[in-house]
Amino acid sequence: MTDEEPPTETKLTTTKRRWAAAGKFLTARAVRPEDERLPPGQHLVRDWPVLDLGQQPAIGVERWRLDVTGLVEQRLSLDWTAFKALPQSDSLSDIHCVTTWSRYDNRWQGVLTHDLLDLVMPKPEASHVMLTSYDGYTTNLPLADFASEHAILATDWEGKPISRTHGGPMRLVVPHLYFWKSAKWLTRIDFRAGDEAGFWERNGYHMRGDPWLEQRYSAD
C-alpha cells in the first residue's frame, strides 16, 4: 500500500464511520476540575465497601464464561483464556456508590468496552445493553454509557485480581454512573433496541443513575 492509497474498507470501518456520523457514543461528559470532582451528596472513603444481594458466587476462571448476544454483527461466547487474549488496557477512575460513598483514583486492568464493541459491532438499531451476573443480578445501560471512554471489563484492581467479594473474576466498571450500574460477576451482555429495567431499576432506582444529577431513585 502506498501513502496515496486509502486503507482497505471493512465492515468495521464502515460501522465506525456510521457511529461517528451519528455521534452515537458521545456522552457530553466534560473533564471536571478538582473542586467539582465529588458529586453532590457524596463523601469520600479510602476503603472499598462491599455491597451485594447477599450472594457472592464462586466462579473459578476454569468455568467462567462471558456471552455477548442480541443486536450485534458478531456474537461471542468467551472462556477465560479467550477473554484474556483480547486487548488488555489500564484505566484510572473514581467510583461513586448510590449509598453516598465515593473513592478516588482506582486503577483497573481489563478489556475496555470500546475494544469489545470493535469485535461485536452493534447493529444500527441497538440502543441499550442489559447486563446479567452469575448471581442473577441484572442492570440496564444506554449503549452510549456502556461505550464511554473509561468503561472497562475489569479483571484487576490496584494491580491484583479483583476479589470474589468485589465481583471477580470479572466485573464491569462504568465510573461516570452510580456503581450499581457496574455489574459484578458479569456473564452476559445483551444488546437491545430499547430500554428495560434491571433488578434495582424495578425496585425504585433510577433508570440511568448519573451521580452529578443525583439520579438515585426513579422520582429523581
PDB file of C-alpha atoms in Angstrom, residues 29 37 89-95 103-110 112 149-152 156-158 173 175-176:
ATOM      1  CA  ARG A  29     -19.015  14.247  29.609  1.00  0.00           C
ATOM      2  CA  ARG A  37     -14.792  16.038  41.306  1.00  0.00           C
ATOM      3  CA  SER A  89      -5.716  -1.998  28.972  1.00  0.00           C
ATOM      4  CA  ASP A  90      -5.176   0.040  32.132  1.00  0.00           C
ATOM      5  CA  SER A  91      -7.679   2.620  33.346  1.00  0.00           C
ATOM      6  CA  LEU A  92      -7.775   5.102  36.239  1.00  0.00           C
ATOM      7  CA  SER A  93     -11.127   6.344  37.527  1.00  0.00           C
ATOM      8  CA  ASP A  94     -13.191   7.460  40.502  1.00  0.00           C
ATOM      9  CA  ILE A  95     -16.222   5.429  41.578  1.00  0.00           C
ATOM     10  CA  ARG A 103     -13.491   6.533  46.121  1.00  0.00           C
ATOM     11  CA  TYR A 104     -10.903   8.367  44.039  1.00  0.00           C
ATOM     12  CA  ASP A 105      -8.155   7.049  41.737  1.00  0.00           C
ATOM     13  CA  ASN A 106      -8.950   3.367  41.301  1.00  0.00           C
ATOM     14  CA  ARG A 107      -6.558   1.555  38.996  1.00  0.00           C
ATOM     15  CA  TRP A 108      -8.137  -1.119  36.808  1.00  0.00           C
ATOM     16  CA  GLN A 109      -6.872  -3.591  34.255  1.00  0.00           C
ATOM     17  CA  GLY A 110      -9.022  -5.437  31.752  1.00  0.00           C
ATOM     18  CA  LEU A 112     -12.084  -1.588  27.504  1.00  0.00           C
ATOM     19  CA  GLU A 149     -14.162   6.303  27.381  1.00  0.00           C
ATOM     20  CA  HIS A 150     -13.274   4.850  30.793  1.00  0.00           C
ATOM     21  CA  ALA A 151     -15.722   1.918  30.915  1.00  0.00           C
ATOM     22  CA  ILE A 152     -13.830  -1.337  31.341  1.00  0.00           C
ATOM     23  CA  ASP A 156      -7.695  -6.454  38.225  1.00  0.00           C
ATOM     24  CA  TRP A 157      -7.850  -3.619  40.764  1.00  0.00           C
ATOM     25  CA  GLU A 158      -4.766  -1.910  42.147  1.00  0.00           C
ATOM     26  CA  VAL A 173     -16.798  -0.623  35.690  1.00  0.00           C
ATOM     27  CA  PRO A 175     -17.233   5.131  36.507  1.00  0.00           C
ATOM     28  CA  HIS A 176     -19.392   8.066  35.402  1.00  0.00           C
TER      29      HIS A 176
END
